[in-house]
Coordinates of C-alpha atoms and ligand atoms in Angstrom, one line a residue:
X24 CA 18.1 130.4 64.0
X25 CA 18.9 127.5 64.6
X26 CA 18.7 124.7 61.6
X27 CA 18.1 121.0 61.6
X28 CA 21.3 119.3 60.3
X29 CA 22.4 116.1 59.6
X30 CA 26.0 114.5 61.2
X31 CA 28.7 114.1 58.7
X32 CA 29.4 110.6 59.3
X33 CA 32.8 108.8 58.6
X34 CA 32.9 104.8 59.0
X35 CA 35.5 103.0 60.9
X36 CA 37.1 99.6 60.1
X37 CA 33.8 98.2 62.2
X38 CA 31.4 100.1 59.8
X39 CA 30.3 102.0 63.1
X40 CA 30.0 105.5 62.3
X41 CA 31.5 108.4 64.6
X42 CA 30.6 111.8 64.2
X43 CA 32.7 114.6 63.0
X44 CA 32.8 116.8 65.6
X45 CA 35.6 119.3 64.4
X46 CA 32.8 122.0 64.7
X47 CA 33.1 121.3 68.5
X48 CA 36.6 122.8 68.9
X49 CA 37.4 126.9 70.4
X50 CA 33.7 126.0 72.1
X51 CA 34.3 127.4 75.4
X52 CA 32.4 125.6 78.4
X53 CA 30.4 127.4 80.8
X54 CA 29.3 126.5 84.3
X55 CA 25.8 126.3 83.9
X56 CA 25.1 123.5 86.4
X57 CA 26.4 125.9 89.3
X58 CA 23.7 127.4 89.7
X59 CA 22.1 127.3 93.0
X60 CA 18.0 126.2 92.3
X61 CA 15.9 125.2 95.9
X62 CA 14.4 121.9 94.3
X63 CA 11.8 119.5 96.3
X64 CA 10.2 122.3 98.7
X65 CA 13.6 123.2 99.4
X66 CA 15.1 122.3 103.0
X67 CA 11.3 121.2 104.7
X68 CA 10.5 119.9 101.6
X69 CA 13.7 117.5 101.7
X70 CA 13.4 117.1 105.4
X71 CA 10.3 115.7 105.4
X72 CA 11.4 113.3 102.6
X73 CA 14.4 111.8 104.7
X74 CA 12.1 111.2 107.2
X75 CA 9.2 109.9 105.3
X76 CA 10.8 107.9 103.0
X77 CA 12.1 105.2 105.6
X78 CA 9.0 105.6 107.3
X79 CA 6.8 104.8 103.8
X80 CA 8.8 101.6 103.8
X81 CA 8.6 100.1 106.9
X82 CA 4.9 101.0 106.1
X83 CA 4.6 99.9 102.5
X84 CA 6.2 96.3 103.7
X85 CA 4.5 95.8 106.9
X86 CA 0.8 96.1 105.4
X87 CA 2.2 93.4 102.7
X88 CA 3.6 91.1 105.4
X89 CA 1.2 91.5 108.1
X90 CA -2.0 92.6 106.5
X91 CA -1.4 90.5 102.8
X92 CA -2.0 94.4 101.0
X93 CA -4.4 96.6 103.0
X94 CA -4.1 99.8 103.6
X95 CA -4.3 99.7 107.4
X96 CA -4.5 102.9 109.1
X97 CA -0.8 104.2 109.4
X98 CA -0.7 105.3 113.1
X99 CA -2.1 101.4 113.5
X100 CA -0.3 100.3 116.8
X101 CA 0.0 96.7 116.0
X102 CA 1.1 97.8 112.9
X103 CA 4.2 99.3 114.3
X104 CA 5.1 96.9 117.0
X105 CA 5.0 94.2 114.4
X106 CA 7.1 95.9 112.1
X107 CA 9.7 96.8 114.7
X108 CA 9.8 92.7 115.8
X109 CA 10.7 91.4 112.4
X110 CA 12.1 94.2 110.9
X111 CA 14.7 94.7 113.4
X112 CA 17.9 94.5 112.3
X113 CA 20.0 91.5 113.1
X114 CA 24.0 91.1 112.7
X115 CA 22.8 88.1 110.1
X116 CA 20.8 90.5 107.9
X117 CA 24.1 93.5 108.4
X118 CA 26.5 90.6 107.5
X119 CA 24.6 89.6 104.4
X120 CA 24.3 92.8 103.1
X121 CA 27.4 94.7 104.0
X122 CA 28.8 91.7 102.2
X123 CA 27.4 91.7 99.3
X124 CA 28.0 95.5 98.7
X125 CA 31.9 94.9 99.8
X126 CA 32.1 92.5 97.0
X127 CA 30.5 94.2 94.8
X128 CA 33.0 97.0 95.2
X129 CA 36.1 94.4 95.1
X130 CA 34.8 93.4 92.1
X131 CA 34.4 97.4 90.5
X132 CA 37.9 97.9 91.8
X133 CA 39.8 94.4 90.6
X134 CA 37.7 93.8 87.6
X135 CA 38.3 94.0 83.9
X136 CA 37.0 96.7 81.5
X137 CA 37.2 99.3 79.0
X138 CA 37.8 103.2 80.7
X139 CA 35.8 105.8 79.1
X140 CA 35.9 109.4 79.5
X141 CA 33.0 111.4 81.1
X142 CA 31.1 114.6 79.6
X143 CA 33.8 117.5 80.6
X144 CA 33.6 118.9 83.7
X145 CA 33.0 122.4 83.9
X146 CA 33.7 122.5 87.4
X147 CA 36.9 120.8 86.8
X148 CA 37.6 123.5 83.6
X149 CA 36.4 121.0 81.3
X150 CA 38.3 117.8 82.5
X151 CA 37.1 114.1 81.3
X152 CA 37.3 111.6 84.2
X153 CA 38.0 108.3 83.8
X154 CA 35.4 105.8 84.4
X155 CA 36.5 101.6 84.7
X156 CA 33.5 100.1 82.8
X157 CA 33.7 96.5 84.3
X158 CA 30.0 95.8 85.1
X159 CA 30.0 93.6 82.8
X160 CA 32.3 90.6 83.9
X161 CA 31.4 92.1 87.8
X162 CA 27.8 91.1 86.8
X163 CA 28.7 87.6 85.2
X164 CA 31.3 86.7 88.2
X165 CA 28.2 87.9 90.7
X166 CA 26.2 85.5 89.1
X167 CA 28.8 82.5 89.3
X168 CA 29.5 83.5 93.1
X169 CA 26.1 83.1 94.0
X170 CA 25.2 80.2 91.9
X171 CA 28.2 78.3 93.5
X172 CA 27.5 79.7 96.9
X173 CA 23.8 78.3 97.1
X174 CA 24.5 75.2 95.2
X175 CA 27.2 74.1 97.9
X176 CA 25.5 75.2 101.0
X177 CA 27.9 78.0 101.7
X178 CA 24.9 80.8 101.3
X179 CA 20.6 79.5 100.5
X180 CA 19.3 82.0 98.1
X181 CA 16.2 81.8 99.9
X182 CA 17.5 83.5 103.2
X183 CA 17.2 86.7 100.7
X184 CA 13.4 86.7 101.0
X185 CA 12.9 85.0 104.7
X186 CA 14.8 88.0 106.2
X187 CA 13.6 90.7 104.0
X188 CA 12.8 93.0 106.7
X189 CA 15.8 93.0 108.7
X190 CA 17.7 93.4 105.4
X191 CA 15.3 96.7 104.6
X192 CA 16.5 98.3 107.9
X193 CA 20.1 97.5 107.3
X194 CA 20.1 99.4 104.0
X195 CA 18.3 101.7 105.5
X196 CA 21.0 102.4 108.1
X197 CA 23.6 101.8 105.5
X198 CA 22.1 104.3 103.4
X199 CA 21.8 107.1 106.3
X200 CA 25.5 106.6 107.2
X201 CA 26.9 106.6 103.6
X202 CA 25.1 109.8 103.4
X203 CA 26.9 111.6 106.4
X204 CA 30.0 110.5 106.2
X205 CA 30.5 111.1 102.3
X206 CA 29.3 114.7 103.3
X207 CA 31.9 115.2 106.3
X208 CA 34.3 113.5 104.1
X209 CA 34.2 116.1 101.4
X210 CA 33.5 119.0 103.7
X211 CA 37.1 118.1 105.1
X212 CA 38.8 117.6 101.4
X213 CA 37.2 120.9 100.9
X214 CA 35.8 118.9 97.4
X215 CA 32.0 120.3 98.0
X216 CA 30.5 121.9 94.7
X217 CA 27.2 124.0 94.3
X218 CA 26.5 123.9 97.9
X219 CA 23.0 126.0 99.2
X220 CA 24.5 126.9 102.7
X221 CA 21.6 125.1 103.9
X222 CA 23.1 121.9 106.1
X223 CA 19.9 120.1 105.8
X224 CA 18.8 120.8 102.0
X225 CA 23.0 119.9 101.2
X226 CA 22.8 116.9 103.0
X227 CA 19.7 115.6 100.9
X228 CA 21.3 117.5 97.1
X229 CA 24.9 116.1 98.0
X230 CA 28.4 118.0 98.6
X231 CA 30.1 115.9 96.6
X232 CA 29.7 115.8 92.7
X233 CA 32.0 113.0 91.8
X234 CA 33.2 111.3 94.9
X235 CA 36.0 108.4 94.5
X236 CA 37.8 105.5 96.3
X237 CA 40.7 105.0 94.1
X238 CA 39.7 104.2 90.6
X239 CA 35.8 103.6 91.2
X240 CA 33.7 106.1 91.1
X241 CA 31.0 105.8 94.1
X242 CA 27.9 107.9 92.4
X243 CA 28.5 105.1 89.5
X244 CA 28.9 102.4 92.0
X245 CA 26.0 103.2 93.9
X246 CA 23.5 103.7 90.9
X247 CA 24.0 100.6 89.2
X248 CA 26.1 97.7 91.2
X249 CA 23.7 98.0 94.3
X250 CA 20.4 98.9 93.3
X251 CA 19.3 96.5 90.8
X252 CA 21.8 93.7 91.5
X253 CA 19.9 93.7 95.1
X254 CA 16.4 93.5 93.6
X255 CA 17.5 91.1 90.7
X256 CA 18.4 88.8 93.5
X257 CA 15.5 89.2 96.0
X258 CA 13.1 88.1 93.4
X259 CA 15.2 85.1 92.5
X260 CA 15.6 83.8 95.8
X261 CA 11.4 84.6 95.7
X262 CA 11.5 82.2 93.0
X263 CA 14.0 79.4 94.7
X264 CA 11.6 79.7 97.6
X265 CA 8.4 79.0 94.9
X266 CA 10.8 75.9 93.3
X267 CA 11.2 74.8 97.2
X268 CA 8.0 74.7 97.9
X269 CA 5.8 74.0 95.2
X270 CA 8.0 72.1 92.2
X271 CA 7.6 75.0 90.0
X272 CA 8.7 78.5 89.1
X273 CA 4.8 80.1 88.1
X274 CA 4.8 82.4 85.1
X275 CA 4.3 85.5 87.5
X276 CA 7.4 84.4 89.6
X277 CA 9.3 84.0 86.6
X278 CA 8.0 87.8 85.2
X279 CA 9.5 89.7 88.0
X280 CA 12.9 87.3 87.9
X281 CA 13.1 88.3 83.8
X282 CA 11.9 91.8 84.7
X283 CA 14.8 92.6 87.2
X284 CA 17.2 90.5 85.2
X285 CA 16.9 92.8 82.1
X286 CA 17.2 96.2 84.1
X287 CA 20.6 94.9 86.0
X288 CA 21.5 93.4 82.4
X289 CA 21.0 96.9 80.7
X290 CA 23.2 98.3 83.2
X291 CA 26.2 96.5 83.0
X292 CA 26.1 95.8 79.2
X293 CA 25.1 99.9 78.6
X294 CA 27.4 100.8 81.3
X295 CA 30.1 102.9 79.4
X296 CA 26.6 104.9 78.2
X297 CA 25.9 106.0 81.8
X298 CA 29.1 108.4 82.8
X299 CA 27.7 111.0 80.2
X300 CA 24.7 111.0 81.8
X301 CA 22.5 113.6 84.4
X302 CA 23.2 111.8 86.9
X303 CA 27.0 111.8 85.9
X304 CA 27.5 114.7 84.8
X305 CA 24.6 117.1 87.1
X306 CA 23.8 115.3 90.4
X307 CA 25.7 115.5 93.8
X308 CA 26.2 112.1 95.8
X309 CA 23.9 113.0 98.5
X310 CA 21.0 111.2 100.4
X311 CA 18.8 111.2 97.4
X312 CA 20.8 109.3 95.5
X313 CA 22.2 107.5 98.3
X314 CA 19.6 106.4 100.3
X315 CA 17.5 106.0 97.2
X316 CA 19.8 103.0 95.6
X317 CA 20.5 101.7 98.4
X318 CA 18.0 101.2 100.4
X319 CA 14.9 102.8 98.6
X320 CA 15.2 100.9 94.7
X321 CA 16.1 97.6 96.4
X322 CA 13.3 97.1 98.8
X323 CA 10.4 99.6 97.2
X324 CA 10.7 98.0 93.7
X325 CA 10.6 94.8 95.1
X326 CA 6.8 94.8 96.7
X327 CA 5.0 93.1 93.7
X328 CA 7.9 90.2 94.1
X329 CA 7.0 89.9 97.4
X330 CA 3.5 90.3 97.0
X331 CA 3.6 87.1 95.2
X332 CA 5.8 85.2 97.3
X333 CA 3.0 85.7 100.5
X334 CA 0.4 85.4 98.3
X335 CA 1.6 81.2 97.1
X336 CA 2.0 80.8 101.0
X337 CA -1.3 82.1 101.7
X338 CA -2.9 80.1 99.1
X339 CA -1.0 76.9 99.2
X340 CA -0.2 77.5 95.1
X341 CA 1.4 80.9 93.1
X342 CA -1.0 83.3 91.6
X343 CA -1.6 82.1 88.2
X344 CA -3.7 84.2 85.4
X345 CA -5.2 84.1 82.1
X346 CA -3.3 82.9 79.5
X347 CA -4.2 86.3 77.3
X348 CA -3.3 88.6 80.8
X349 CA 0.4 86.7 81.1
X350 CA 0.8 87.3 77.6
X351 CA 0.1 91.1 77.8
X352 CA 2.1 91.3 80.4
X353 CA 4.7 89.6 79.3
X354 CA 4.8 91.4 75.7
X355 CA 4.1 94.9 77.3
X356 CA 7.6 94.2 79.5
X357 CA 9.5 93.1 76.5
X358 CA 8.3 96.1 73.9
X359 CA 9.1 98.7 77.0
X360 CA 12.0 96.9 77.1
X361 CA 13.1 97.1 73.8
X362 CA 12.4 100.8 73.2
X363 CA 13.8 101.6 76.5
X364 CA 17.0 100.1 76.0
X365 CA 17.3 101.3 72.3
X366 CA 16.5 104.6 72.7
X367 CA 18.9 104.8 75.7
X368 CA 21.5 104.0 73.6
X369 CA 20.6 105.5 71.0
X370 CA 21.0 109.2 72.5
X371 CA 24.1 108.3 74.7
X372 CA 26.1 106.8 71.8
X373 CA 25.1 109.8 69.9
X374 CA 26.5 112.2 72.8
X375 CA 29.4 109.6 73.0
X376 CA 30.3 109.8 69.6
X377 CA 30.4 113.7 69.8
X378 CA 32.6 113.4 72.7
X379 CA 35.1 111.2 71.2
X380 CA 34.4 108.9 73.8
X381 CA 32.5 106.1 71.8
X382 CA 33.7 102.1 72.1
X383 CA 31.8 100.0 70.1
X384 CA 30.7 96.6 72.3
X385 CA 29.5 93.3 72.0
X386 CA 27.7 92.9 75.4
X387 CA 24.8 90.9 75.0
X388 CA 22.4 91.9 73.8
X389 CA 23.0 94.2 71.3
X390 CA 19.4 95.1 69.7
X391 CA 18.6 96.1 66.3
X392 CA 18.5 100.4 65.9
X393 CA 21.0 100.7 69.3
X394 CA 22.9 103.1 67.3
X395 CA 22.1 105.4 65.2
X396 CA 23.5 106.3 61.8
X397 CA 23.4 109.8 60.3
X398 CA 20.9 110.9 62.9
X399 CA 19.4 114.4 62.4
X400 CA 20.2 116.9 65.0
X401 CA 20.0 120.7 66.4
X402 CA 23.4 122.3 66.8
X403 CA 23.2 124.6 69.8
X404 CA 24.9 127.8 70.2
X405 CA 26.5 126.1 73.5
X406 CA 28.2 123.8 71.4
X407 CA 26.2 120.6 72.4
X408 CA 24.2 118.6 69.9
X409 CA 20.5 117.6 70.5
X410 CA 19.5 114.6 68.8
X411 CA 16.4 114.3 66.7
X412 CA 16.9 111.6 64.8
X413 CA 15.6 108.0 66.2
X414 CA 13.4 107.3 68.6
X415 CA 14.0 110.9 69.4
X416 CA 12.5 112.2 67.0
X417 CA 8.9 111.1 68.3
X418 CA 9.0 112.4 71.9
X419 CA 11.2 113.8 74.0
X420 CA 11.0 111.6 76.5
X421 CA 10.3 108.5 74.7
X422 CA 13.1 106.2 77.2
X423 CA 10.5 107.6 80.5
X424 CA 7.4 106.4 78.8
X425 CA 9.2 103.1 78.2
X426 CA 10.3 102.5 81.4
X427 CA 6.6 103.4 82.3
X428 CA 5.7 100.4 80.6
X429 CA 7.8 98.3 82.1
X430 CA 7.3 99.5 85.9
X431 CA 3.6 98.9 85.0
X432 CA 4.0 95.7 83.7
X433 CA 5.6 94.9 87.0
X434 CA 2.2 96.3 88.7
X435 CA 0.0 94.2 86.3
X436 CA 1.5 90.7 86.8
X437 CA 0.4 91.3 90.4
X438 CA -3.3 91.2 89.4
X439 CA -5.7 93.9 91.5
X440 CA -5.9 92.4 94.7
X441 CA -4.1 95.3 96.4
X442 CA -2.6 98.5 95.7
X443 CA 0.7 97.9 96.8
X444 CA 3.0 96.1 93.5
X445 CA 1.6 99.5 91.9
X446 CA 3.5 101.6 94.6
X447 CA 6.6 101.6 92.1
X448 CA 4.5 102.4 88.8
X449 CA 2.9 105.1 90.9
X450 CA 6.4 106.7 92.7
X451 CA 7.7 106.5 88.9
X452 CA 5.4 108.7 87.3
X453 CA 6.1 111.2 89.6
X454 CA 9.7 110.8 89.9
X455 CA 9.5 110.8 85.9
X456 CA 7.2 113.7 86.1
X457 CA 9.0 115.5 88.4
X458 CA 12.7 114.8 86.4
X459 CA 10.9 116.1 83.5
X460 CA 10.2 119.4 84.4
X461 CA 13.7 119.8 86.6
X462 CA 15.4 118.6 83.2
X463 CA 13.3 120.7 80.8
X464 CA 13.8 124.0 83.0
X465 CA 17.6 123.1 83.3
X466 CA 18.0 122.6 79.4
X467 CA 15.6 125.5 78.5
X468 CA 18.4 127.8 80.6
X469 CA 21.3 126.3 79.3
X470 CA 20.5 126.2 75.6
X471 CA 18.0 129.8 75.6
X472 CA 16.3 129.4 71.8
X473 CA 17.9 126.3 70.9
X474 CA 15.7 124.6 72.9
X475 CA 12.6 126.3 72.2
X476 CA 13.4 124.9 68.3
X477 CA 13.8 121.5 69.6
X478 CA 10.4 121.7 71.4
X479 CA 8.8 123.0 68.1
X480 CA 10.4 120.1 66.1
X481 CA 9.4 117.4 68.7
X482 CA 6.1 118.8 70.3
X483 CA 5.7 115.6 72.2
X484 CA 7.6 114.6 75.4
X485 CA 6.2 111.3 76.6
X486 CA 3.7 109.8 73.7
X487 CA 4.1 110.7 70.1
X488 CA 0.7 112.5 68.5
X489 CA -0.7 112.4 72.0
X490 CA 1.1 114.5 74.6
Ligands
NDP8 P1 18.9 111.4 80.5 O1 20.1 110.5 80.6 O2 18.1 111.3 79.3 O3 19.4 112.9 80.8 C1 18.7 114.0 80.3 C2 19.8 114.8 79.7 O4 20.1 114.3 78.4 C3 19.5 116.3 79.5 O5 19.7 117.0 80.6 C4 20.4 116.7 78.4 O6 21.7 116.8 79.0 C5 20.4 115.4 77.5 N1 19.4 115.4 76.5 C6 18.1 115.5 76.6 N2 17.5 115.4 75.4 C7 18.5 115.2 74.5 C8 18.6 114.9 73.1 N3 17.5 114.9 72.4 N4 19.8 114.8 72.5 C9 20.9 114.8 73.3 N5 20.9 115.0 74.6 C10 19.7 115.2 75.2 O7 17.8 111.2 81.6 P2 17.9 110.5 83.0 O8 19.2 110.5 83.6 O9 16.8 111.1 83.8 O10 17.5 109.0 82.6 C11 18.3 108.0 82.1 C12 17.5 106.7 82.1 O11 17.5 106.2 83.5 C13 16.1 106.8 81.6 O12 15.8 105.7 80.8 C14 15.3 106.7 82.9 O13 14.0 106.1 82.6 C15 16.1 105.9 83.8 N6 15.9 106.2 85.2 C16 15.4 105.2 86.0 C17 15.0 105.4 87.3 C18 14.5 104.3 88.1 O14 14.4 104.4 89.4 N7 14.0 103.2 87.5 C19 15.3 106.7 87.9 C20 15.8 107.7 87.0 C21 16.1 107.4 85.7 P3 22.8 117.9 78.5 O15 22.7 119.0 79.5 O16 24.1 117.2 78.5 O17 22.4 118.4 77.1

């Protein structure tokens, strides 16, 4: 059986410790990820989603613009006809976007940063790829761009949020053609991995597992330098529009600007954490991922911010609340936050460490119990360590529940007024939910017994003592 050890630790010069992983060597690594499992009600099940995911956004944003947050009936003609007038795509919107995504990619393919190597690759007999960890500076020199470019005229934050729906449909007809011609690319290359047969269900999964262009890696790329950079900025030109208009930034305005700021923060700064993750290391670049960052995150995430930004136009002032409710919102982002963040790092440095691939950074900020030292653990008979130690040893999933908190405290600063700002708190428990089990069943087959004593160690998976 399987016993509960504690990592030899050796400091460095930095007083950071690094695990000894000598034990690790003559592990052989098996393909366990090839495995072919029919996930999301398999090809109808993924069909419907690539259809009813664009649809659910045109939807989700037209009852927002036109109907200020009712549920209006979704056949609704007017409805439809509206949406299809302002949402239309215009060469404007495409320019503005496409743009913005070009320099984001000059700037993950000139920019400075540390390289860190990936988990191996079983696919690839246990190769580390390389991965250019520059989202740092790209974030900082994004920032100075588009300071620079709406303080001398060149580009108005505020045409972010007055063409919102033309911008939707271009990233959804980015997001579509990304998706296709990544797969016909690597059908050609002949670089497709763990494919169903199924055109349809491999279009949705992905052919690709770690697609390229030159030295940036596009699954990488497209999770963190589009996504959250997009939504970061849609509720700051929200809030330019508010400063326009009213003198002001309201505390609400300035919650969602904070709330997007940290999650595009924690991105760059962690971003030498992320190649070692599920995404990294499992996932296939196909139109969930795809579509999802970058179209879905962008302009599903960003309801609430634009929830608020009709609302002060309807009303001729922002929504304002309670003192005590600001503060609880306020306090139940930042404690999400923190544990969210922490315990992020904490497992990923741990699993960095035992991959030789840890770099020790000063990216701010760096928050108190980011790393662990001598964490406990559960050496598995595959050769991986599972930690227990931390914040992992009170749940299992303690960094979902944390993001929880945060996605909701997006919801609450929105007030009740309509369901809509709680569309993303509400799609995240399910995603979550849904990762949960896919993650659990995939660990429980890759590890056998090992896992079952990590389950009996940490009974909880989301709330500690509770469930
Ligand atoms: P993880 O990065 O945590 O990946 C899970 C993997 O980590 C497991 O498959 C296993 O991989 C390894 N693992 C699990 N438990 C342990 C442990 N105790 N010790 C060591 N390794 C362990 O999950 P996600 O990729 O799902 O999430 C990463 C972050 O991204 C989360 O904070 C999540 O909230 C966030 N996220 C946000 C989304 C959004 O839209 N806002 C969407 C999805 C995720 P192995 O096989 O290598 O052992």
């Amino acid at each position: 059986m399987p016993s509960k050890h504690t990592v030899k630790v050796k400091p460095n010069i930095n007083g950071i410790t690094s695990v000894d992983i000598k034990q690790k060597k003559n592990v052989t690594l098996i393909d366990t990820d090839n495995e072919i499992v029919f996930e999301f009600g398999g090809p109808w099940g993924v069909t419907a989603m690539m259809i009813g995911f664009p649809l659910l956004m045109f939807y989700l944003w037209g009852c927002l613009q036109f109907y200020r947050g009712k549920l209006v009936l979704p056949l609704e003609g007017e409805l439809w006809s509206q949406i299809i007038k302002e949402a239309w795509p215009t060469w404007y919107a495409t320019k503005i976007y496409l743009m913005f995504c070009l320099y984001e990619l000059f700037l993950a393919y000139f920019m400075p940063g540390p390289i860190v190597k990936g988990a191996p690759v079983a696919s690839l007999n246990g190769k580390k790829l390389d991965y250019l960890c520059n989202g740092v500076m790209s974030w900082y020199v994004t920032l100075i761009t588009s300071y620079i470019l709406h303080r001398y005229g060149y580009f108005r934050l505020t045409e972010i949020i007055d063409n919102l729906g033309p911008l939707m449909t271009v990233s959804i007809i980015t997001g579509f053609t990304i998706t296709f011609t990544v797969y016909i690319v690597t059908i050609i290359q002949g670089n497709q991995y763990r494919m169903s047969g199924n055109i349809v269900y491999d279009l949705f999964m992905g052919a690709a597992l770690n697609p390229r262009l030159g030295r940036v890696d596009l699954k990488m790329f497209a999770e963190i330098r589009v996504p959250w950079v997009v939504l970061f900025y849609i509720s700051v030109s929200a809030a330019v529009k508010e400063y326009e208009m009213f003198g002001y930034v309201s505390a609400t305005m300035a919650f969602m600007v904070l709330a997007h700021f940290l999650y595009v923060n924690a991105c760059a700064k962690g971003e030498e954490c992320i190649p070692t993750t599920w995404d990294m290391t499992y996932e296939k670049f196909g139109f969930m991922l795809i579509f999802w960052n970058f179209a879905g995150v962008p302009f599903t995430y960003c309801l609430g911010t634009l929830y608020l930004h009709l609302s002060s136009i309807d009303n001729g002032r922002p929504i304002q609340h309670s003192p005590a409710w600001t503060f609880f919102c306020y306090a139940l982002l930042i404690s999400g936050y923190y544990i969210w963040d922490t315990a992020n790092s904490q497992k990923n440095r741990f699993r960095m460490t035992l991959n030789g691939t840890y770099i020790p950074r000063s990216t701010f900020p760096q928050l108190p119990w980011g790393t662990l030292k001598n964490p406990s653990y559960i050496k598995t008979k595959q050769g991986n360590l599972i930690l227990t130690g931390g914040w992992w040893g009170y749940a299992r999933k303690i960094h979902y529940s944390a993001d929880l908190m945060m996605a909701f405290s997006w919801g609450f600063i929105c007030g009740f007024n309509t369901p809509i700002p709680y569309f993303y708190p509400a799609f995240f428990v399910f995603v979550l939910t849904h990762r949960v089990t896919r993650d659990m069943e995939r660990c429980a087959r890759k590890y056998g017994k090992d896992w079952d004593e990590y389950c009996r160690q940490v009974p909880y998976i989301f709330i500690p003592g509770v469930y």
